[in-house]
Amino acid sequence: MHIGSYIGAVSQWKKLQETGECLFFIADLHALTVPQNPKEFPSQVMQTAVEMIAAGLDPEKSIIFVQSEVKEHTELYWLLSTLTPLGELERMTQYKNKSKQFKENINAGLLNYPVLQAADILLYQIDSVPVGEDQKQHLELTRTLAKKFNQKYGETFKIPDALTLKIGAKIMALNDPKKKMSKSQPESCLFLFDEPEVIKKKIMSAVTDTGKAIKYDPDKKPGISNLLAIYSLVGQKPISELEKKFKNKGYGDFKKSLAELLILKFEPFRLKKKELLSREVYIKEILERGRKKAQFIAQATMQDVRKKMGLI
């Protein structure tokens, strides 16, 4: 989990679980759009579960499970794909970008990814989805498919809304602030569970801009603006306050302060992850309990869907 994922999603999830009924899953089916080692993949799934819980998701307040263990995801995915125009998928920005990035592995899963995502969402009759800026287009397709299904077969799915952050929902790469931070390019990422010395090294070497002014201006100063957004969201301080604080200081002082903040804020997460990695049985119990609860909801939705489509 990198800091962009935490700021754009997990930080919101932690607040939502305090006020609403939430479901979170490890998207192992989505991960298969890029090559995975079958021998290592199960442990990676477990590590993702550990990181989600270490970062603040509470299994006593939320449903946490593994996507592939609820078979209704793939069933609804296929049924929704029969309603999805090919042109809608081909125009998806993320598909275009991934196709360029993974030229040797342009599989149908990359193209159909948003349909499975729509199934993930609609299966649970939810009201809203916390998403990063890069996923808003996919959520719009989800809304379109839900409306299309409802019009054709009768009221079935809720139309979900997006929940996004105004600033920092899209954290940019440390080595290229004009590109989104992505774990498929580790050199661009600051990972949530990086060791203190690694955090410091990455922040101090992050790309900034010409000039010395520490000012938020994504167009003219994308590098320092990205770091300001991170500082603001992690430190929970307005960007205007940070601009005043570092008005007469250079990039070096700013970066040093940011690194110290991140090390302090993320230390509890690192310690929690270390503890959970030694409690595999406990993690498996959480995931199994989550699977049962999620499947109960999913089965009810699919029974309705099958009946309306004439499959019962």
mmCIF file of C-alpha atoms in Angstrom:
data_model
loop_
_atom_site.group_PDB
_atom_site.id
_atom_site.type_symbol
_atom_site.label_atom_id
_atom_site.label_comp_id
_atom_site.label_asym_id
_atom_site.label_seq_id
_atom_site.Cartn_x
_atom_site.Cartn_y
_atom_site.Cartn_z
ATOM 1 C CA MET A 1 0.000 0.000 0.000
ATOM 2 C CA HIS A 2 1.491 3.333 -1.017
ATOM 3 C CA ILE A 3 0.777 6.720 0.461
ATOM 4 C CA GLY A 4 -1.451 7.677 -2.474
ATOM 5 C CA SER A 5 -3.711 4.704 -1.733
ATOM 6 C CA TYR A 6 -3.785 5.642 1.934
ATOM 7 C CA ILE A 7 -4.597 9.321 1.388
ATOM 8 C CA GLY A 8 -6.978 8.796 -1.529
ATOM 9 C CA ALA A 9 -8.847 5.849 -0.048
ATOM 10 C CA VAL A 10 -7.922 4.275 3.288
ATOM 11 C CA SER A 11 -7.938 7.546 5.252
ATOM 12 C CA GLN A 12 -11.553 7.999 4.128
ATOM 13 C CA TRP A 13 -12.434 4.383 4.838
ATOM 14 C CA LYS A 14 -11.337 4.749 8.460
ATOM 15 C CA LYS A 15 -13.791 7.619 8.948
ATOM 16 C CA LEU A 16 -16.612 5.906 7.071
ATOM 17 C CA GLN A 17 -16.474 2.759 9.186
ATOM 18 C CA GLU A 18 -17.243 4.896 12.230
ATOM 19 C CA THR A 19 -20.544 6.125 10.813
ATOM 20 C CA GLY A 20 -21.716 3.562 8.260
ATOM 21 C CA GLU A 21 -21.820 -0.116 7.332
ATOM 22 C CA CYS A 22 -18.753 -0.743 5.173
ATOM 23 C CA LEU A 23 -17.402 -3.599 3.079
ATOM 24 C CA PHE A 24 -13.738 -3.860 2.082
ATOM 25 C CA PHE A 25 -12.154 -6.601 0.019
ATOM 26 C CA ILE A 26 -8.759 -7.658 -1.292
ATOM 27 C CA ALA A 27 -9.088 -7.396 -5.078
ATOM 28 C CA ASP A 28 -7.209 -10.550 -6.035
ATOM 29 C CA LEU A 29 -9.220 -11.065 -9.231
ATOM 30 C CA HIS A 30 -8.327 -7.579 -10.447
ATOM 31 C CA ALA A 31 -4.671 -8.255 -9.660
ATOM 32 C CA LEU A 32 -4.627 -11.081 -12.212
ATOM 33 C CA THR A 33 -4.641 -8.580 -15.090
ATOM 34 C CA VAL A 34 -0.860 -8.510 -14.605
ATOM 35 C CA PRO A 35 1.209 -11.720 -14.279
ATOM 36 C CA GLN A 36 1.282 -13.188 -10.764
ATOM 37 C CA ASN A 37 3.399 -16.001 -9.342
ATOM 38 C CA PRO A 38 0.894 -18.665 -8.136
ATOM 39 C CA LYS A 39 3.268 -19.760 -5.384
ATOM 40 C CA GLU A 40 3.675 -16.238 -3.991
ATOM 41 C CA PHE A 41 0.199 -14.862 -4.704
ATOM 42 C CA PRO A 42 -1.608 -16.311 -1.624
ATOM 43 C CA SER A 43 0.927 -14.742 0.729
ATOM 44 C CA GLN A 44 0.569 -11.422 -1.108
ATOM 45 C CA VAL A 45 -3.199 -11.570 -0.587
ATOM 46 C CA MET A 46 -2.657 -12.217 3.112
ATOM 47 C CA GLN A 47 -0.157 -9.377 3.344
ATOM 48 C CA THR A 48 -2.676 -7.014 1.747
ATOM 49 C CA ALA A 49 -5.244 -8.002 4.380
ATOM 50 C CA VAL A 50 -2.648 -7.390 7.101
ATOM 51 C CA GLU A 51 -1.802 -3.962 5.677
ATOM 52 C CA MET A 52 -5.464 -2.923 5.445
ATOM 53 C CA ILE A 53 -6.053 -3.807 9.087
ATOM 54 C CA ALA A 54 -2.727 -2.322 10.204
ATOM 55 C CA ALA A 55 -3.627 0.925 8.426
ATOM 56 C CA GLY A 56 -6.811 1.249 10.447
ATOM 57 C CA LEU A 57 -9.639 -0.909 9.103
ATOM 58 C CA ASP A 58 -11.494 -2.467 12.027
ATOM 59 C CA PRO A 59 -12.849 -6.020 11.467
ATOM 60 C CA GLU A 60 -15.269 -5.464 14.355
ATOM 61 C CA LYS A 61 -16.876 -2.524 12.534
ATOM 62 C CA SER A 62 -16.495 -3.528 8.873
ATOM 63 C CA ILE A 63 -16.765 -6.566 6.608
ATOM 64 C CA ILE A 64 -13.313 -7.503 5.282
ATOM 65 C CA PHE A 65 -12.942 -10.378 2.797
ATOM 66 C CA VAL A 66 -11.175 -11.701 -0.309
ATOM 67 C CA GLN A 67 -12.901 -10.911 -3.618
ATOM 68 C CA SER A 68 -12.433 -14.315 -5.291
ATOM 69 C CA GLU A 69 -13.959 -16.172 -2.335
ATOM 70 C CA VAL A 70 -17.368 -14.654 -3.097
ATOM 71 C CA LYS A 71 -18.192 -16.264 -6.449
ATOM 72 C CA GLU A 72 -21.077 -13.895 -7.123
ATOM 73 C CA HIS A 73 -18.551 -11.218 -8.161
ATOM 74 C CA THR A 74 -17.652 -13.099 -11.319
ATOM 75 C CA GLU A 75 -21.235 -14.153 -12.034
ATOM 76 C CA LEU A 76 -22.561 -10.597 -11.932
ATOM 77 C CA TYR A 77 -19.519 -9.446 -13.908
ATOM 78 C CA TRP A 78 -20.503 -11.727 -16.799
ATOM 79 C CA LEU A 79 -24.158 -10.678 -16.724
ATOM 80 C CA LEU A 80 -23.241 -6.972 -16.697
ATOM 81 C CA SER A 81 -20.768 -7.489 -19.550
ATOM 82 C CA THR A 82 -23.691 -8.427 -21.803
ATOM 83 C CA LEU A 83 -25.030 -4.909 -21.248
ATOM 84 C CA THR A 84 -21.711 -3.077 -21.675
ATOM 85 C CA PRO A 85 -20.907 -1.464 -25.041
ATOM 86 C CA LEU A 86 -17.383 -2.276 -26.218
ATOM 87 C CA GLY A 87 -16.773 1.370 -27.083
ATOM 88 C CA GLU A 88 -17.395 2.383 -23.465
ATOM 89 C CA LEU A 89 -14.540 0.147 -22.320
ATOM 90 C CA GLU A 90 -12.152 1.156 -25.079
ATOM 91 C CA ARG A 91 -12.438 4.839 -24.170
ATOM 92 C CA MET A 92 -11.459 4.286 -20.528
ATOM 93 C CA THR A 93 -8.392 6.389 -19.714
ATOM 94 C CA GLN A 94 -6.901 3.758 -17.426
ATOM 95 C CA TYR A 95 -7.193 1.069 -20.130
ATOM 96 C CA LYS A 96 -5.394 3.306 -22.608
ATOM 97 C CA ASN A 97 -2.608 3.997 -20.104
ATOM 98 C CA LYS A 98 -2.234 0.366 -19.025
ATOM 99 C CA SER A 99 -2.161 -0.782 -22.656
ATOM 100 C CA LYS A 100 0.837 1.451 -23.267
ATOM 101 C CA GLN A 101 2.504 0.380 -20.020
ATOM 102 C CA PHE A 102 1.989 -3.381 -20.483
ATOM 103 C CA LYS A 103 2.403 -3.784 -24.241
ATOM 104 C CA GLU A 104 3.430 -7.440 -23.867
ATOM 105 C CA ASN A 105 0.336 -8.318 -21.824
ATOM 106 C CA ILE A 106 -2.691 -6.485 -23.220
ATOM 107 C CA ASN A 107 -5.256 -9.038 -22.088
ATOM 108 C CA ALA A 108 -9.058 -8.885 -22.163
ATOM 109 C CA GLY A 109 -9.012 -8.485 -18.378
ATOM 110 C CA LEU A 110 -7.463 -5.020 -18.723
ATOM 111 C CA LEU A 111 -10.315 -4.034 -21.023
ATOM 112 C CA ASN A 112 -13.061 -5.638 -18.924
ATOM 113 C CA TYR A 113 -11.664 -4.483 -15.568
ATOM 114 C CA PRO A 114 -14.335 -1.747 -15.112
ATOM 115 C CA VAL A 115 -17.185 -4.258 -15.601
ATOM 116 C CA LEU A 116 -15.868 -6.459 -12.808
ATOM 117 C CA GLN A 117 -15.475 -3.311 -10.734
ATOM 118 C CA ALA A 118 -19.119 -2.464 -11.422
ATOM 119 C CA ALA A 119 -20.106 -5.932 -10.243
ATOM 120 C CA ASP A 120 -17.996 -5.488 -7.100
ATOM 121 C CA ILE A 121 -19.964 -2.369 -6.259
ATOM 122 C CA LEU A 122 -23.525 -3.196 -7.352
ATOM 123 C CA LEU A 123 -23.507 -6.628 -5.736
ATOM 124 C CA TYR A 124 -23.812 -5.106 -2.264
ATOM 125 C CA GLN A 125 -26.492 -2.457 -2.919
ATOM 126 C CA ILE A 126 -24.294 0.271 -1.477
ATOM 127 C CA ASP A 127 -24.933 4.018 -1.357
ATOM 128 C CA SER A 128 -21.449 5.383 -2.031
ATOM 129 C CA VAL A 129 -17.903 4.428 -2.986
ATOM 130 C CA PRO A 130 -14.765 6.237 -1.759
ATOM 131 C CA VAL A 131 -12.617 6.498 -4.896
ATOM 132 C CA GLY A 132 -9.449 8.188 -6.088
ATOM 133 C CA GLU A 133 -9.612 10.632 -8.983
ATOM 134 C CA ASP A 134 -8.434 7.952 -11.426
ATOM 135 C CA GLN A 135 -11.417 5.707 -10.622
ATOM 136 C CA LYS A 136 -14.208 8.249 -11.077
ATOM 137 C CA GLN A 137 -14.585 7.304 -14.749
ATOM 138 C CA HIS A 138 -15.031 3.658 -13.773
ATOM 139 C CA LEU A 139 -17.636 4.564 -11.175
ATOM 140 C CA GLU A 140 -19.544 6.557 -13.775
ATOM 141 C CA LEU A 141 -19.689 3.404 -15.914
ATOM 142 C CA THR A 142 -20.987 1.520 -12.858
ATOM 143 C CA ARG A 143 -23.773 4.067 -12.483
ATOM 144 C CA THR A 144 -24.578 3.827 -16.198
ATOM 145 C CA LEU A 145 -24.792 0.023 -16.087
ATOM 146 C CA ALA A 146 -26.990 0.093 -12.983
ATOM 147 C CA LYS A 147 -29.404 2.507 -14.645
ATOM 148 C CA LYS A 148 -29.374 0.461 -17.855
ATOM 149 C CA PHE A 149 -30.131 -2.765 -15.971
ATOM 150 C CA ASN A 150 -32.894 -1.101 -13.962
ATOM 151 C CA GLN A 151 -34.515 0.297 -17.101
ATOM 152 C CA LYS A 152 -34.378 -3.039 -18.910
ATOM 153 C CA TYR A 153 -35.271 -5.466 -16.109
ATOM 154 C CA GLY A 154 -36.890 -3.338 -13.409
ATOM 155 C CA GLU A 155 -35.546 -1.620 -10.272
ATOM 156 C CA THR A 156 -32.724 -3.822 -8.986
ATOM 157 C CA PHE A 157 -29.592 -1.858 -8.150
ATOM 158 C CA LYS A 158 -28.929 1.251 -6.097
ATOM 159 C CA ILE A 159 -27.120 4.020 -8.029
ATOM 160 C CA PRO A 160 -23.919 4.650 -6.017
ATOM 161 C CA ASP A 161 -22.308 8.054 -5.533
ATOM 162 C CA ALA A 162 -18.586 8.835 -5.444
ATOM 163 C CA LEU A 163 -16.806 10.085 -2.331
ATOM 164 C CA THR A 164 -13.534 11.876 -3.138
ATOM 165 C CA LEU A 165 -11.104 14.256 -1.469
ATOM 166 C CA LYS A 166 -10.854 17.757 -2.942
ATOM 167 C CA ILE A 167 -7.063 17.917 -2.698
ATOM 168 C CA GLY A 168 -4.727 14.978 -2.719
ATOM 169 C CA ALA A 169 -7.235 12.408 -3.988
ATOM 170 C CA LYS A 170 -4.685 11.879 -6.744
ATOM 171 C CA ILE A 171 -1.184 11.748 -5.283
ATOM 172 C CA MET A 172 1.490 12.060 -7.938
ATOM 173 C CA ALA A 173 4.759 10.149 -8.426
ATOM 174 C CA LEU A 174 7.713 11.357 -6.378
ATOM 175 C CA ASN A 175 10.043 11.051 -9.375
ATOM 176 C CA ASP A 176 7.617 12.586 -11.897
ATOM 177 C CA PRO A 177 4.881 14.806 -10.404
ATOM 178 C CA LYS A 178 3.033 14.889 -13.727
ATOM 179 C CA LYS A 179 2.239 11.171 -13.430
ATOM 180 C CA LYS A 180 0.095 9.404 -10.840
ATOM 181 C CA MET A 181 1.856 7.474 -8.089
ATOM 182 C CA SER A 182 1.549 3.780 -8.989
ATOM 183 C CA LYS A 183 2.776 0.637 -7.238
ATOM 184 C CA SER A 184 3.480 -0.852 -10.685
ATOM 185 C CA GLN A 185 6.378 1.639 -10.706
ATOM 186 C CA PRO A 186 7.920 1.212 -7.214
ATOM 187 C CA GLU A 187 10.529 3.895 -7.797
ATOM 188 C CA SER A 188 7.713 6.472 -7.930
ATOM 189 C CA CYS A 189 6.118 5.395 -4.664
ATOM 190 C CA LEU A 190 6.339 6.117 -0.987
ATOM 191 C CA PHE A 191 4.993 2.983 0.656
ATOM 192 C CA LEU A 192 3.019 3.261 3.877
ATOM 193 C CA PHE A 193 5.157 0.661 5.637
ATOM 194 C CA ASP A 194 8.582 1.853 4.441
ATOM 195 C CA GLU A 195 11.288 2.005 7.102
ATOM 196 C CA PRO A 196 12.152 5.506 8.452
ATOM 197 C CA GLU A 197 15.461 5.747 6.568
ATOM 198 C CA VAL A 198 13.706 4.790 3.318
ATOM 199 C CA ILE A 199 11.009 7.426 3.825
ATOM 200 C CA LYS A 200 13.633 10.095 4.457
ATOM 201 C CA LYS A 201 15.661 9.112 1.382
ATOM 202 C CA LYS A 202 12.623 9.104 -0.914
ATOM 203 C CA ILE A 203 11.290 12.462 0.291
ATOM 204 C CA MET A 204 14.681 14.191 0.179
ATOM 205 C CA SER A 205 15.200 12.985 -3.406
ATOM 206 C CA ALA A 206 11.640 13.768 -4.587
ATOM 207 C CA VAL A 207 11.451 15.948 -7.689
ATOM 208 C CA THR A 208 10.652 19.613 -7.022
ATOM 209 C CA ASP A 209 10.558 22.643 -9.342
ATOM 210 C CA THR A 210 12.621 25.602 -10.460
ATOM 211 C CA GLY A 211 12.673 28.497 -8.032
ATOM 212 C CA LYS A 212 12.599 28.343 -4.251
ATOM 213 C CA ALA A 213 9.048 29.386 -3.362
ATOM 214 C CA ILE A 214 7.039 26.819 -1.444
ATOM 215 C CA LYS A 215 3.693 27.551 -3.023
ATOM 216 C CA TYR A 216 0.756 25.370 -4.070
ATOM 217 C CA ASP A 217 0.394 25.696 -7.843
ATOM 218 C CA PRO A 218 -0.141 22.288 -9.540
ATOM 219 C CA ASP A 219 0.265 23.730 -13.045
ATOM 220 C CA LYS A 220 3.450 25.768 -12.589
ATOM 221 C CA LYS A 221 4.945 23.936 -9.577
ATOM 222 C CA PRO A 222 3.684 20.326 -9.696
ATOM 223 C CA GLY A 223 6.527 18.900 -7.614
ATOM 224 C CA ILE A 224 6.245 21.043 -4.508
ATOM 225 C CA SER A 225 2.438 21.126 -4.875
ATOM 226 C CA ASN A 226 2.337 17.333 -4.665
ATOM 227 C CA LEU A 227 4.492 17.364 -1.516
ATOM 228 C CA LEU A 228 2.357 20.144 -0.012
ATOM 229 C CA ALA A 229 -0.773 18.085 -0.624
ATOM 230 C CA ILE A 230 0.816 15.091 1.133
ATOM 231 C CA TYR A 231 1.935 17.266 4.068
ATOM 232 C CA SER A 232 -1.496 18.892 4.344
ATOM 233 C CA LEU A 233 -3.471 15.648 4.265
ATOM 234 C CA VAL A 234 -1.209 13.612 6.542
ATOM 235 C CA GLY A 235 -0.558 16.484 8.957
ATOM 236 C CA GLN A 236 -4.158 17.734 8.740
ATOM 237 C CA LYS A 237 -3.123 21.326 8.230
ATOM 238 C CA PRO A 238 -4.386 23.754 5.548
ATOM 239 C CA ILE A 239 -2.002 24.282 2.644
ATOM 240 C CA SER A 240 -2.188 28.039 3.232
ATOM 241 C CA GLU A 241 -0.827 27.500 6.749
ATOM 242 C CA LEU A 242 2.067 25.429 5.394
ATOM 243 C CA GLU A 243 2.868 28.082 2.779
ATOM 244 C CA LYS A 244 3.189 30.658 5.579
ATOM 245 C CA LYS A 245 5.239 28.328 7.783
ATOM 246 C CA PHE A 246 7.839 27.695 5.051
ATOM 247 C CA LYS A 247 7.657 31.113 3.367
ATOM 248 C CA ASN A 248 11.294 32.021 3.988
ATOM 249 C CA LYS A 249 12.690 28.482 3.929
ATOM 250 C CA GLY A 250 14.025 26.310 1.127
ATOM 251 C CA TYR A 251 12.989 22.982 -0.303
ATOM 252 C CA GLY A 252 15.516 21.177 1.917
ATOM 253 C CA ASP A 253 13.950 22.406 5.154
ATOM 254 C CA PHE A 254 10.462 21.641 3.864
ATOM 255 C CA LYS A 255 11.382 18.104 2.798
ATOM 256 C CA LYS A 256 13.129 17.392 6.090
ATOM 257 C CA SER A 257 10.038 18.485 8.017
ATOM 258 C CA LEU A 258 7.764 16.402 5.774
ATOM 259 C CA ALA A 259 9.945 13.306 6.195
ATOM 260 C CA GLU A 260 9.864 13.692 9.991
ATOM 261 C CA LEU A 261 6.067 14.028 9.927
ATOM 262 C CA LEU A 262 5.610 10.903 7.783
ATOM 263 C CA ILE A 263 7.967 8.822 9.914
ATOM 264 C CA LEU A 264 6.090 9.857 13.070
ATOM 265 C CA LYS A 265 2.593 9.324 11.620
ATOM 266 C CA PHE A 266 3.321 5.948 10.024
ATOM 267 C CA GLU A 267 5.313 4.370 12.859
ATOM 268 C CA PRO A 268 2.160 2.875 14.512
ATOM 269 C CA PHE A 269 1.199 1.282 11.190
ATOM 270 C CA ARG A 270 4.605 -0.392 10.831
ATOM 271 C CA LEU A 271 4.434 -1.765 14.371
ATOM 272 C CA LYS A 272 0.867 -3.039 13.889
ATOM 273 C CA LYS A 273 1.803 -4.771 10.630
ATOM 274 C CA LYS A 274 4.741 -6.504 12.302
ATOM 275 C CA GLU A 275 2.413 -7.808 15.037
ATOM 276 C CA LEU A 276 -0.290 -9.014 12.610
ATOM 277 C CA LEU A 277 2.171 -10.858 10.371
ATOM 278 C CA SER A 278 2.783 -13.221 13.279
ATOM 279 C CA ARG A 279 -0.972 -13.887 13.728
ATOM 280 C CA GLU A 280 -1.943 -15.696 10.518
ATOM 281 C CA VAL A 281 -4.776 -17.712 12.095
ATOM 282 C CA TYR A 282 -6.378 -14.506 13.394
ATOM 283 C CA ILE A 283 -6.234 -12.890 9.933
ATOM 284 C CA LYS A 284 -7.757 -15.984 8.298
ATOM 285 C CA GLU A 285 -10.594 -15.927 10.844
ATOM 286 C CA ILE A 286 -11.330 -12.290 10.006
ATOM 287 C CA LEU A 287 -11.422 -13.038 6.276
ATOM 288 C CA GLU A 288 -13.645 -16.096 6.697
ATOM 289 C CA ARG A 289 -16.085 -14.179 8.893
ATOM 290 C CA GLY A 290 -16.112 -11.400 6.309
ATOM 291 C CA ARG A 291 -16.682 -13.850 3.457
ATOM 292 C CA LYS A 292 -19.775 -15.302 5.123
ATOM 293 C CA LYS A 293 -21.306 -11.866 5.738
ATOM 294 C CA ALA A 294 -20.470 -10.607 2.232
ATOM 295 C CA GLN A 295 -21.775 -13.743 0.554
ATOM 296 C CA PHE A 296 -25.073 -13.497 2.415
ATOM 297 C CA ILE A 297 -25.666 -10.046 0.873
ATOM 298 C CA ALA A 298 -24.311 -11.058 -2.543
ATOM 299 C CA GLN A 299 -26.512 -14.151 -2.805
ATOM 300 C CA ALA A 300 -29.642 -12.123 -2.112
ATOM 301 C CA THR A 301 -28.728 -9.665 -4.891
ATOM 302 C CA MET A 302 -27.939 -12.430 -7.380
ATOM 303 C CA GLN A 303 -31.165 -14.290 -6.686
ATOM 304 C CA ASP A 304 -33.041 -11.134 -7.662
ATOM 305 C CA VAL A 305 -30.826 -10.534 -10.717
ATOM 306 C CA ARG A 306 -31.184 -14.109 -12.004
ATOM 307 C CA LYS A 307 -34.941 -14.014 -11.611
ATOM 308 C CA LYS A 308 -35.290 -10.717 -13.475
ATOM 309 C CA MET A 309 -33.030 -11.887 -16.313
ATOM 310 C CA GLY A 310 -34.970 -15.131 -16.686
ATOM 311 C CA LEU A 311 -32.239 -17.371 -15.320
ATOM 312 C CA ILE A 312 -34.448 -19.018 -12.695
#
